[in-house]
CSV table of C-alpha atoms in Angstrom, one decimal:
chain,number,residue,atom,x,y,z
A,77,UNK,CA,-16.6,40.5,7.4
A,78,UNK,CA,-19.1,39.8,10.1
A,79,UNK,CA,-17.5,39.0,13.4
A,80,UNK,CA,-20.4,36.9,14.8
A,81,UNK,CA,-20.4,34.7,11.7
A,82,UNK,CA,-16.6,34.3,11.9
A,83,UNK,CA,-16.8,33.3,15.6
A,84,UNK,CA,-19.4,30.7,14.7
A,85,UNK,CA,-17.3,29.2,11.9
A,86,UNK,CA,-14.2,29.3,14.0
A,87,UNK,CA,-16.0,27.5,16.9
A,88,UNK,CA,-17.0,24.8,14.4
A,89,UNK,CA,-13.5,24.5,13.1
A,90,UNK,CA,-12.1,24.1,16.7
A,91,UNK,CA,-14.8,21.6,17.5
A,92,UNK,CA,-13.9,19.6,14.4
A,93,UNK,CA,-10.2,19.5,15.5
A,94,UNK,CA,-11.3,18.5,19.0
A,95,UNK,CA,-13.6,15.7,17.7
A,96,UNK,CA,-10.9,14.3,15.5
A,97,UNK,CA,-8.9,13.5,18.7
A,98,UNK,CA,-11.6,11.6,20.5
A,99,UNK,CA,-11.5,8.0,21.7
A,100,UNK,CA,-11.2,6.4,18.2
A,101,UNK,CA,-8.1,8.4,17.6
A,102,UNK,CA,-6.7,8.4,21.1
A,103,UNK,CA,-3.8,6.3,20.1
A,104,UNK,CA,-2.8,8.7,17.4
A,105,UNK,CA,-3.2,11.6,19.8
A,106,UNK,CA,-1.0,10.0,22.4
A,107,UNK,CA,1.6,9.1,19.7
A,108,UNK,CA,1.5,12.7,18.5
A,109,UNK,CA,2.1,14.0,22.1
A,110,UNK,CA,5.1,11.7,22.5
A,111,UNK,CA,6.5,12.7,19.2
A,112,UNK,CA,6.1,16.4,20.2
A,113,UNK,CA,7.9,15.8,23.5
A,114,UNK,CA,10.7,13.9,21.7
A,115,UNK,CA,11.1,16.7,19.1
A,116,UNK,CA,11.1,19.3,21.9
A,117,UNK,CA,13.9,17.5,23.8
A,118,UNK,CA,16.0,17.4,20.6
A,119,UNK,CA,15.2,21.1,20.1
A,120,UNK,CA,16.6,21.8,23.6
A,121,UNK,CA,19.7,19.7,22.9
A,122,UNK,CA,20.3,21.2,19.5
A,123,UNK,CA,19.9,24.7,20.9
A,124,UNK,CA,22.5,24.2,23.6
A,125,UNK,CA,24.9,22.5,21.2
A,126,UNK,CA,24.6,25.3,18.6
A,127,UNK,CA,24.8,28.0,21.3
A,128,UNK,CA,28.2,26.7,22.3
A,129,UNK,CA,29.3,26.0,18.8
A,130,UNK,CA,28.0,29.0,16.8
A,131,UNK,CA,24.9,30.7,18.2
A,132,UNK,CA,24.5,32.6,14.9
A,133,UNK,CA,23.1,29.4,13.4
A,134,UNK,CA,20.3,29.0,15.9
A,135,UNK,CA,17.5,31.3,14.4
A,136,UNK,CA,18.2,30.3,10.8
A,137,UNK,CA,18.5,26.5,11.4
A,138,UNK,CA,15.4,26.1,13.6
A,139,UNK,CA,13.5,28.7,11.5
A,140,UNK,CA,14.2,26.7,8.3
A,141,UNK,CA,13.1,23.4,9.9
A,142,UNK,CA,9.9,25.1,11.2
A,143,UNK,CA,9.0,26.6,7.8
A,144,UNK,CA,9.6,23.4,5.9
A,145,UNK,CA,7.4,21.3,8.3
A,146,UNK,CA,4.6,23.9,8.3
A,147,UNK,CA,4.7,24.2,4.5
A,148,UNK,CA,4.4,20.5,4.0
A,149,UNK,CA,1.7,20.2,6.7
A,150,UNK,CA,-0.5,22.8,5.1
A,151,UNK,CA,0.3,21.3,1.6
A,152,UNK,CA,-0.9,17.9,2.6
A,153,UNK,CA,-4.1,19.4,4.1
A,154,UNK,CA,-5.0,21.8,1.3
A,155,UNK,CA,-3.6,20.0,-1.9
A,156,UNK,CA,-7.0,19.0,-3.3
A,157,UNK,CA,-9.3,21.1,-1.1
A,158,UNK,CA,-9.4,22.7,2.3
A,159,UNK,CA,-13.0,21.6,2.6
A,160,UNK,CA,-14.5,18.1,2.6
A,161,UNK,CA,-17.5,17.3,0.5
A,162,UNK,CA,-19.7,17.5,3.6
A,163,UNK,CA,-18.4,20.9,4.4
A,164,UNK,CA,-19.2,22.1,0.9
A,165,UNK,CA,-22.8,20.8,1.2
A,166,UNK,CA,-23.3,22.5,4.5
A,167,UNK,CA,-21.5,25.8,4.1
A,168,UNK,CA,-22.4,26.9,0.6
A,169,UNK,CA,-26.2,27.0,1.1
A,170,UNK,CA,-25.7,29.2,4.2
A,171,UNK,CA,-25.6,33.0,4.0
A,172,UNK,CA,-21.8,33.2,4.5
A,173,UNK,CA,-19.2,35.2,2.7
A,174,UNK,CA,-16.2,33.6,1.1
A,175,UNK,CA,-14.0,35.7,3.3
A,176,UNK,CA,-15.6,34.4,6.4
A,177,UNK,CA,-15.3,30.8,5.4
A,178,UNK,CA,-11.7,31.1,4.2
A,179,UNK,CA,-10.7,33.1,7.3
A,180,UNK,CA,-12.0,30.5,9.7
A,181,UNK,CA,-10.2,27.7,7.8
A,182,UNK,CA,-6.9,29.7,7.8
A,183,UNK,CA,-7.2,30.4,11.6
A,184,UNK,CA,-7.7,26.6,12.0
A,185,UNK,CA,-4.5,26.0,10.0
A,186,UNK,CA,-2.7,28.6,12.1
A,187,UNK,CA,-3.7,27.1,15.4
A,188,UNK,CA,-2.5,23.7,14.3
A,189,UNK,CA,0.8,25.2,13.1
A,190,UNK,CA,1.4,26.6,16.5
A,191,UNK,CA,2.1,23.0,17.6
A,192,UNK,CA,5.2,22.9,15.4
A,193,UNK,CA,6.3,26.4,16.6
A,194,UNK,CA,5.9,25.2,20.2
A,195,UNK,CA,8.0,22.0,19.9
A,196,UNK,CA,10.6,23.2,17.4
A,197,UNK,CA,11.1,26.9,17.5
A,198,UNK,CA,9.9,28.2,20.9
A,199,UNK,CA,12.8,27.0,23.0
A,200,UNK,CA,15.6,28.2,20.8
A,201,UNK,CA,14.1,31.7,20.4
A,202,UNK,CA,13.1,32.0,24.0
A,203,UNK,CA,16.5,30.7,25.1
A,204,UNK,CA,18.2,33.4,23.0
A,205,UNK,CA,15.9,36.1,24.2
A,206,UNK,CA,16.4,35.2,27.9
A,207,UNK,CA,20.2,35.2,27.4
A,208,UNK,CA,19.8,38.8,26.2
A,209,UNK,CA,18.5,39.8,29.7
A,210,UNK,CA,16.2,42.3,28.1
A,211,UNK,CA,12.6,41.9,29.4
A,212,UNK,CA,11.1,43.9,26.6
A,213,UNK,CA,12.7,41.9,24.0
A,214,UNK,CA,11.5,38.6,25.5
A,215,UNK,CA,7.9,39.9,24.9
A,216,UNK,CA,8.8,40.9,21.4
A,217,UNK,CA,10.3,37.4,20.8
A,218,UNK,CA,7.1,35.7,21.9
A,219,UNK,CA,5.1,38.0,19.5
A,220,UNK,CA,7.5,37.0,16.6
A,221,UNK,CA,6.9,33.3,17.4
A,222,UNK,CA,3.2,33.9,17.1
A,223,UNK,CA,3.6,35.7,13.8
A,224,UNK,CA,6.2,33.2,12.4
A,225,UNK,CA,3.8,30.6,10.9
A,226,UNK,CA,1.6,33.1,9.1
A,227,UNK,CA,3.8,33.4,5.9
A,228,UNK,CA,4.5,29.7,5.5
A,229,UNK,CA,0.8,28.9,5.8
A,230,UNK,CA,-0.4,31.4,3.1
A,231,UNK,CA,2.5,30.7,0.7
A,232,UNK,CA,2.0,26.9,1.0
A,233,UNK,CA,-1.7,27.4,0.3
A,234,UNK,CA,-1.1,29.6,-2.7
A,235,UNK,CA,1.3,27.0,-4.2
A,236,UNK,CA,-1.1,24.1,-3.6
A,237,UNK,CA,-4.0,26.1,-5.1
A,238,UNK,CA,-2.2,26.3,-8.4
A,239,UNK,CA,-0.7,22.8,-8.3
A,240,UNK,CA,-3.9,21.1,-7.4
A,241,UNK,CA,-5.7,22.9,-10.2
A,242,UNK,CA,-3.3,21.9,-13.0
A,243,UNK,CA,-1.6,18.8,-11.6
A,244,UNK,CA,-3.7,16.0,-10.0
A,245,UNK,CA,-1.9,13.0,-8.6
A,246,UNK,CA,-3.9,10.2,-7.3
A,247,UNK,CA,-1.3,8.8,-4.9
A,248,UNK,CA,0.1,12.0,-3.4
A,249,UNK,CA,-0.3,10.7,0.2
A,250,UNK,CA,1.5,7.5,-0.7
A,251,UNK,CA,4.3,9.4,-2.5
A,252,UNK,CA,4.7,11.7,0.5
A,253,UNK,CA,4.8,8.8,2.9
A,254,UNK,CA,7.5,7.1,0.8
A,255,UNK,CA,9.6,10.3,0.4
A,256,UNK,CA,9.3,10.9,4.2
A,257,UNK,CA,10.6,7.4,5.0
A,258,UNK,CA,13.4,7.8,2.4
A,259,UNK,CA,14.5,11.0,4.0
A,260,UNK,CA,14.5,9.4,7.5
A,261,UNK,CA,16.4,6.4,6.3
A,262,UNK,CA,19.0,8.5,4.5
A,263,UNK,CA,19.4,10.7,7.6
A,264,UNK,CA,19.8,7.7,9.8
A,265,UNK,CA,22.5,6.2,7.6
A,266,UNK,CA,24.3,9.5,7.4
A,267,UNK,CA,24.4,9.7,11.2
A,268,UNK,CA,25.2,6.2,12.1
A,269,UNK,CA,26.9,4.7,9.0
A,270,UNK,CA,28.6,7.5,7.1
A,271,UNK,CA,29.5,9.5,10.2
A,272,UNK,CA,32.7,11.0,8.8
A,273,UNK,CA,31.1,12.1,5.6
A,274,UNK,CA,28.1,13.6,7.4
A,275,UNK,CA,29.9,15.5,10.1
A,276,UNK,CA,32.8,16.8,7.9
A,277,UNK,CA,30.3,18.4,5.5
A,278,UNK,CA,27.4,19.2,7.8
A,279,UNK,CA,28.3,22.9,8.5
A,280,UNK,CA,28.9,23.8,4.8
A,281,UNK,CA,25.7,22.1,3.8
A,282,UNK,CA,23.7,23.9,6.5
A,283,UNK,CA,25.2,27.2,5.5
A,284,UNK,CA,24.5,26.7,1.8
A,285,UNK,CA,20.9,25.7,2.5
A,286,UNK,CA,20.5,28.6,4.9
A,287,UNK,CA,21.7,31.1,2.3
A,288,UNK,CA,19.2,29.8,-0.3
A,289,UNK,CA,16.5,29.8,2.2
A,290,UNK,CA,17.2,33.5,3.1
A,291,UNK,CA,16.8,34.4,-0.6
A,292,UNK,CA,13.5,32.7,-1.0
A,293,UNK,CA,12.1,33.7,2.4
A,294,UNK,CA,13.7,37.1,2.8
A,295,UNK,CA,11.7,38.2,6.0
A,296,UNK,CA,13.7,35.6,7.9
A,297,UNK,CA,16.7,37.9,7.6
A,298,UNK,CA,15.1,40.4,9.9
A,299,UNK,CA,14.0,37.6,12.2
A,300,UNK,CA,17.6,36.4,12.5
A,301,UNK,CA,19.0,39.9,13.1
A,302,UNK,CA,16.4,40.6,15.7
A,303,UNK,CA,17.2,37.5,17.7
A,304,UNK,CA,21.0,37.7,17.3
A,305,UNK,CA,21.3,41.4,18.1
A,306,UNK,CA,18.3,41.9,20.4
A,307,UNK,CA,17.2,44.6,17.9
A,308,UNK,CA,13.6,45.6,18.4
A,309,UNK,CA,13.5,47.5,15.1
A,310,UNK,CA,14.4,44.4,13.1
A,311,UNK,CA,11.7,42.5,15.1
A,312,UNK,CA,9.1,45.1,14.2
A,313,UNK,CA,10.2,45.0,10.5
A,314,UNK,CA,9.7,41.2,10.5
A,315,UNK,CA,6.3,41.6,12.0
A,316,UNK,CA,5.2,44.4,9.7
A,317,UNK,CA,6.5,42.7,6.5
A,318,UNK,CA,4.9,39.4,7.5
A,319,UNK,CA,1.6,41.3,8.1
A,320,UNK,CA,1.7,42.9,4.6
A,321,UNK,CA,2.5,39.6,2.9
A,322,UNK,CA,-0.2,37.7,4.7
A,323,UNK,CA,-2.8,40.4,4.0
A,324,UNK,CA,-2.0,40.5,0.3
A,325,UNK,CA,-2.0,36.7,0.1
A,326,UNK,CA,-5.3,36.6,2.0
A,327,UNK,CA,-7.0,39.1,-0.4
A,328,UNK,CA,-5.9,37.0,-3.4
A,329,UNK,CA,-7.0,33.7,-1.8
A,330,UNK,CA,-10.3,35.1,-0.7
A,331,UNK,CA,-11.1,36.3,-4.2
A,332,UNK,CA,-9.8,33.4,-6.2
A,333,UNK,CA,-9.8,30.2,-4.0
A,334,UNK,CA,-13.3,29.0,-4.9
A,335,UNK,CA,-13.5,30.4,-8.4
A,336,UNK,CA,-10.1,29.0,-9.3
A,337,UNK,CA,-10.6,25.4,-8.3
A,338,UNK,CA,-12.6,24.4,-5.3
A,339,UNK,CA,-16.2,25.1,-6.2
A,340,UNK,CA,-15.9,22.7,-9.0
A,341,UNK,CA,-13.8,20.2,-7.0
A,342,UNK,CA,-16.6,18.0,-5.8
A,343,UNK,CA,-17.9,17.5,-9.4
A,344,UNK,CA,-14.5,17.6,-11.2
A,345,UNK,CA,-13.9,13.9,-10.9
A,346,UNK,CA,-17.0,13.1,-12.8
A,347,UNK,CA,-16.8,15.9,-15.3
A,348,UNK,CA,-13.2,15.4,-16.2
A,349,UNK,CA,-13.2,11.6,-16.1
A,350,UNK,CA,-12.1,10.1,-19.4
A,351,UNK,CA,-14.3,7.4,-20.7
A,352,UNK,CA,-12.8,4.1,-19.7
A,353,UNK,CA,-12.4,1.2,-22.1
A,354,UNK,CA,-12.8,-2.2,-20.5
A,355,UNK,CA,-10.5,-5.0,-21.7
A,356,UNK,CA,-10.8,-8.7,-21.1
A,357,UNK,CA,-8.2,-10.1,-18.7
A,358,UNK,CA,-7.6,-13.5,-17.1
A,359,UNK,CA,-9.1,-13.9,-13.7
A,360,UNK,CA,-5.7,-14.1,-12.0
A,361,UNK,CA,-4.5,-10.9,-13.8
A,362,UNK,CA,-7.7,-9.1,-12.7
A,363,UNK,CA,-7.2,-10.2,-9.1
A,364,UNK,CA,-3.6,-9.1,-9.3
A,365,UNK,CA,-4.5,-5.6,-10.5
A,366,UNK,CA,-7.2,-5.4,-7.8
A,367,UNK,CA,-4.7,-6.3,-5.1
A,368,UNK,CA,-2.1,-3.9,-6.4
A,369,UNK,CA,-4.7,-1.0,-6.3
A,370,UNK,CA,-5.7,-2.0,-2.8
A,371,UNK,CA,-2.1,-2.0,-1.7
A,372,UNK,CA,-1.1,1.3,-3.2
A,373,UNK,CA,-4.3,3.1,-2.1
A,374,UNK,CA,-3.1,2.9,1.6
A,375,UNK,CA,0.0,5.0,2.4
A,376,UNK,CA,0.4,3.4,5.8
A,377,UNK,CA,0.4,0.0,4.2
A,378,UNK,CA,3.2,1.1,1.9
A,379,UNK,CA,5.3,2.8,4.6
A,380,UNK,CA,4.9,-0.3,6.8
A,381,UNK,CA,6.1,-2.7,4.2
A,382,UNK,CA,8.1,-1.9,1.1
A,383,UNK,CA,9.2,1.7,1.6
A,384,UNK,CA,12.1,1.0,4.0
A,385,UNK,CA,13.6,-2.1,2.3
A,386,UNK,CA,13.5,-0.6,-1.2
A,387,UNK,CA,15.1,2.5,0.1
A,388,UNK,CA,17.9,0.5,1.8
A,389,UNK,CA,18.4,-1.5,-1.4
A,390,UNK,CA,18.8,1.7,-3.4
A,391,UNK,CA,21.3,3.0,-0.9
A,392,UNK,CA,23.2,-0.3,-0.9
A,393,UNK,CA,23.3,-0.1,-4.7
A,394,UNK,CA,24.7,3.4,-4.8
A,395,UNK,CA,27.1,2.7,-2.0
A,396,UNK,CA,28.6,-0.1,-4.0
A,397,UNK,CA,29.9,2.4,-6.5
A,398,UNK,CA,32.0,4.1,-3.9
A,399,UNK,CA,34.7,1.4,-3.8
A,400,UNK,CA,35.5,-0.8,-0.9
A,401,UNK,CA,38.1,1.4,0.8
A,402,UNK,CA,36.0,4.6,0.4
A,403,UNK,CA,33.0,2.8,1.8
A,404,UNK,CA,34.9,1.5,4.8
A,405,UNK,CA,36.4,4.9,5.5
A,406,UNK,CA,33.2,6.8,5.2
A,407,UNK,CA,31.3,4.4,7.3
A,408,UNK,CA,34.0,4.1,10.0
A,409,UNK,CA,33.6,0.3,9.9
A,410,UNK,CA,36.9,-1.3,8.7
A,411,UNK,CA,35.4,-4.6,7.4
A,412,UNK,CA,32.0,-3.4,6.2
A,413,UNK,CA,32.5,-4.5,2.6
A,414,UNK,CA,33.9,-7.9,3.6
A,415,UNK,CA,30.8,-8.4,5.8
A,416,UNK,CA,28.4,-7.5,3.0
A,417,UNK,CA,30.3,-9.8,0.6
A,418,UNK,CA,30.1,-12.7,3.0
A,419,UNK,CA,26.5,-12.3,3.9
A,420,UNK,CA,25.0,-10.9,0.7
A,421,UNK,CA,22.5,-13.7,0.6
A,422,UNK,CA,21.2,-13.2,4.1
A,423,UNK,CA,21.1,-9.4,3.6
A,424,UNK,CA,18.9,-9.8,0.5
A,425,UNK,CA,16.6,-12.3,2.4
A,426,UNK,CA,16.3,-9.8,5.2
A,427,UNK,CA,15.0,-7.2,2.7
A,428,UNK,CA,12.4,-9.6,1.5
A,429,UNK,CA,11.3,-10.2,5.2
A,430,UNK,CA,10.9,-6.5,5.8
A,431,UNK,CA,8.8,-6.1,2.6
A,432,UNK,CA,6.2,-8.9,3.0
A,433,UNK,CA,2.7,-7.5,2.4
A,434,UNK,CA,0.4,-10.4,3.2
A,435,UNK,CA,0.4,-10.0,7.0
A,436,UNK,CA,-2.9,-8.0,6.7
A,437,UNK,CA,-3.9,-8.7,3.1
A,438,UNK,CA,-7.2,-10.4,4.0
A,439,UNK,CA,-8.1,-8.1,6.9
A,440,UNK,CA,-7.6,-5.0,4.8
A,441,UNK,CA,-10.5,-6.1,2.6
A,442,UNK,CA,-12.8,-5.0,5.5
A,443,UNK,CA,-16.5,-5.0,4.8
A,444,UNK,CA,-15.8,-5.4,1.1
A,445,UNK,CA,-14.8,-9.1,1.6
A,446,UNK,CA,-18.3,-10.0,0.5
A,447,UNK,CA,-17.4,-9.0,-3.1
A,448,UNK,CA,-14.8,-11.7,-3.8
A,449,UNK,CA,-16.8,-14.2,-1.7
A,450,UNK,CA,-19.9,-13.7,-3.8
A,451,UNK,CA,-18.1,-14.2,-7.1
A,452,UNK,CA,-17.3,-17.6,-8.7
A,453,UNK,CA,-13.7,-17.4,-7.5
A,454,UNK,CA,-11.8,-20.2,-5.8
A,455,UNK,CA,-10.2,-19.4,-2.5
A,456,UNK,CA,-6.8,-20.6,-3.8
A,457,UNK,CA,-7.0,-17.9,-6.5
A,458,UNK,CA,-7.7,-15.2,-3.9
A,459,UNK,CA,-4.8,-16.5,-1.7
A,460,UNK,CA,-2.4,-16.7,-4.6
A,461,UNK,CA,-3.2,-13.1,-5.6
A,462,UNK,CA,-2.4,-11.9,-2.1
A,463,UNK,CA,1.0,-13.7,-2.1
A,464,UNK,CA,1.9,-12.5,-5.7
A,465,UNK,CA,1.5,-8.8,-4.7
A,466,UNK,CA,4.3,-8.8,-2.2
A,467,UNK,CA,6.5,-11.0,-4.3
A,468,UNK,CA,6.0,-9.1,-7.5
A,469,UNK,CA,6.6,-5.7,-5.9
A,470,UNK,CA,9.9,-6.8,-4.4
A,471,UNK,CA,11.2,-9.0,-7.2
A,472,UNK,CA,12.6,-6.1,-9.3
A,473,UNK,CA,14.5,-4.4,-6.4
A,474,UNK,CA,15.8,-7.7,-5.2
A,475,UNK,CA,17.0,-8.7,-8.7
A,476,UNK,CA,18.7,-5.4,-9.3
A,477,UNK,CA,20.3,-5.5,-5.8
A,478,UNK,CA,21.5,-9.0,-6.3
A,479,UNK,CA,23.0,-8.2,-9.7
A,480,UNK,CA,24.8,-5.1,-8.5
A,481,UNK,CA,26.2,-6.7,-5.3
A,482,UNK,CA,27.3,-9.9,-7.2
A,483,UNK,CA,29.1,-7.9,-9.9
A,484,UNK,CA,30.7,-5.5,-7.4
A,485,UNK,CA,32.2,-8.4,-5.3
A,486,UNK,CA,32.9,-10.5,-8.5
A,487,UNK,CA,31.2,-13.5,-7.0
A,488,UNK,CA,30.5,-15.2,-10.4
A,489,UNK,CA,27.5,-16.5,-12.4
A,490,UNK,CA,26.3,-19.3,-10.1
A,491,UNK,CA,26.3,-17.0,-7.0
A,492,UNK,CA,24.3,-14.5,-9.1
A,493,UNK,CA,21.6,-17.1,-9.7
A,494,UNK,CA,21.6,-18.1,-6.1
A,495,UNK,CA,21.4,-14.4,-5.0
A,496,UNK,CA,18.4,-13.9,-7.2
A,497,UNK,CA,16.5,-17.2,-6.6
A,498,UNK,CA,16.9,-17.6,-2.8
A,499,UNK,CA,15.7,-14.1,-1.8
A,500,UNK,CA,12.7,-14.3,-4.1
A,501,UNK,CA,11.9,-17.8,-2.7
A,502,UNK,CA,12.3,-16.3,0.8
A,503,UNK,CA,9.9,-13.5,-0.3
A,504,UNK,CA,7.3,-16.2,-1.2
A,505,UNK,CA,8.0,-17.8,2.2
A,506,UNK,CA,7.6,-14.5,4.0
A,507,UNK,CA,4.2,-13.7,2.3
A,508,UNK,CA,2.9,-17.2,3.0
A,509,UNK,CA,3.7,-16.9,6.7
A,510,UNK,CA,2.1,-13.4,6.7
A,511,UNK,CA,-1.0,-14.7,4.9
A,512,UNK,CA,-1.4,-17.7,7.2
A,513,UNK,CA,-1.1,-15.5,10.3
A,514,UNK,CA,-3.7,-13.1,8.9
A,515,UNK,CA,-6.1,-15.9,8.2
A,516,UNK,CA,-5.8,-17.1,11.8
A,517,UNK,CA,-6.3,-13.6,13.2
A,518,UNK,CA,-8.5,-12.0,10.5
A,519,UNK,CA,-10.5,-8.9,11.3
A,520,UNK,CA,-12.9,-7.4,8.8
A,521,UNK,CA,-14.8,-5.3,11.3
A,522,UNK,CA,-12.6,-2.2,11.5
A,523,UNK,CA,-13.4,1.4,11.2
A,524,UNK,CA,-9.9,2.6,10.2
A,525,UNK,CA,-7.5,0.6,8.1
A,526,UNK,CA,-4.7,1.5,10.5
A,527,UNK,CA,-6.3,-0.9,13.0
A,528,UNK,CA,-5.3,-3.9,10.8
A,529,UNK,CA,-2.3,-2.4,9.0
A,530,UNK,CA,-0.4,-0.9,12.0
A,531,UNK,CA,-2.1,-1.2,15.3
A,532,UNK,CA,-2.4,-5.0,15.5
A,533,UNK,CA,1.4,-5.5,15.6
A,534,UNK,CA,1.0,-8.3,13.1
A,535,UNK,CA,3.9,-7.0,11.0
A,536,UNK,CA,6.2,-7.2,14.1
A,537,UNK,CA,5.0,-10.7,15.0
A,538,UNK,CA,5.4,-12.0,11.5
A,539,UNK,CA,8.9,-10.5,11.1
A,540,UNK,CA,10.1,-12.0,14.4
A,541,UNK,CA,8.9,-15.4,13.1
A,542,UNK,CA,10.7,-14.9,9.7
A,543,UNK,CA,13.9,-13.7,11.3
A,544,UNK,CA,14.3,-17.1,13.1
A,545,UNK,CA,15.2,-19.0,10.0
A,546,UNK,CA,17.7,-16.3,9.0
A,547,UNK,CA,19.4,-16.6,12.4
A,548,UNK,CA,19.6,-20.4,11.8
A,549,UNK,CA,21.1,-19.8,8.4
A,550,UNK,CA,23.6,-17.4,9.9
A,551,UNK,CA,24.6,-19.9,12.5
A,552,UNK,CA,25.0,-22.7,9.9
A,553,UNK,CA,27.1,-20.5,7.7
A,554,UNK,CA,29.3,-19.5,10.6
A,555,UNK,CA,29.7,-22.9,12.2
A,556,UNK,CA,30.1,-25.0,9.0
A,557,UNK,CA,32.0,-22.3,7.1
A,558,UNK,CA,29.8,-22.7,4.0
A,559,UNK,CA,30.2,-20.5,1.0
A,560,UNK,CA,27.2,-18.6,-0.5
A,561,UNK,CA,26.6,-21.3,-3.2
A,562,UNK,CA,26.4,-24.2,-0.7
A,563,UNK,CA,24.3,-22.1,1.7
A,564,UNK,CA,22.0,-20.9,-1.1
A,565,UNK,CA,21.3,-24.4,-2.3
A,566,UNK,CA,20.5,-25.7,1.2
A,567,UNK,CA,18.4,-22.6,1.9
A,568,UNK,CA,16.5,-22.8,-1.4
A,569,UNK,CA,15.6,-26.5,-1.0
A,570,UNK,CA,14.6,-26.1,2.7
A,571,UNK,CA,12.4,-23.0,2.1
A,572,UNK,CA,10.8,-24.6,-1.0
A,573,UNK,CA,9.7,-27.6,1.2
A,574,UNK,CA,8.4,-25.2,3.9
A,575,UNK,CA,6.6,-23.2,1.3
A,576,UNK,CA,4.8,-26.3,0.0
A,577,UNK,CA,3.7,-27.2,3.6
A,578,UNK,CA,2.5,-23.6,4.3
A,579,UNK,CA,0.5,-23.5,1.1
A,580,UNK,CA,-1.3,-26.7,2.0
A,581,UNK,CA,-2.1,-25.3,5.4
A,582,UNK,CA,-3.4,-22.1,3.9
A,583,UNK,CA,-5.7,-24.0,1.5
A,584,UNK,CA,-7.3,-25.7,4.5
A,585,UNK,CA,-8.5,-22.3,5.7
A,586,UNK,CA,-12.0,-21.3,4.9
A,587,UNK,CA,-13.1,-17.8,3.9
A,588,UNK,CA,-16.1,-16.3,5.5
A,589,UNK,CA,-17.6,-12.9,6.3
């Protein structure tokens, strides 16, 4: 391996990371900084809490969190390829060895992983080392922190090498985004809703996960012993074992990474593509499929709309099987089930508000808006396809949620029809409002889809507008003491009239580039 070539590649890698954080991504950089500070504060609080509760848990718990985050971070980066198509075209014609190219990329991943070590693991380990009052061990602890991300990086890369070779999944980013949001929502509910269940079983769950983790990632045992006992020998064993594993993994990656998968990656899509058969579809069906593909191609779009409400509906459905008394006891709220029973209709309508997808459905077209505009398609057909996407995606979860809640609370057949019809009608209302707002503030000249999906605050504005009718419905129910059937009929008729007016207003809007 030639050091001068490695330095050149490494400098290119560092410049690439630096250029990705320039003005066009300044908002993301600032957001990442704030998230890092937020996580670091929680790391401090968690360390102090565990030190007073059981300090033996500190290295294992924070080590486990760090490993999981680094593994998933590297996996999302290297699932299909560590190298973009432009990098392939530039690097392969140059007189560079595979080892030099791979090493520079691994060092880049290592540098980025140090961010997670800094915000998650650095304080707990340094805190424990300082408490030992052994200056030499503080230096050893810092060295262990620098070595720590090496194994997770190479292991994650090895796993993704094989998975990406044999299993290709088109919507991996979207799936990862949805799973991440599901985990956050579940964690939030466990902390704030099912507090007793969470805290009563937290220690046993942590210990079981920690035991499994130590079997899979055995070097962590020496890491824990070194931190807990201030044992330099265990620290050296951790560093040496980590070094051997990384060297062995690197040798395998160097020899097999390109031959196994990546050299054919840029052409694999064309070589392996199955010949497509084209079928005739109605114009509206074709537009619907096009809108669905556009929606599911953007992970931020998914996470900003349907992911949270669908997750909450699923949790509500599973919670309904616990029984009223168990649910009240676990949540710590004495009348939780009575509240859900009384406000089932409003709850389901709230889910449809959170899941409306039309707030940026025109703007997300971007520079491709000329395609539908140049075709013999009426503007009402385009508008209708935009509304149908949000309604169709949420219809099934809303129907299932309505059926489960109605049966659980034994509300009857008529309330079941009301609980299905009104939320779906409100979903139409939500998407019409979102579409009208987007038509008034449309922006096709964006460079990153996040500019229209997330950074315009359109979703928040539209949701605030949509919550106002729900607050009115809540007040009417509380003041007039209406049951769900009476409230549902009034709501359905009122929203249907508003939907008709909104649709007429939308049809008056012209489409242009």
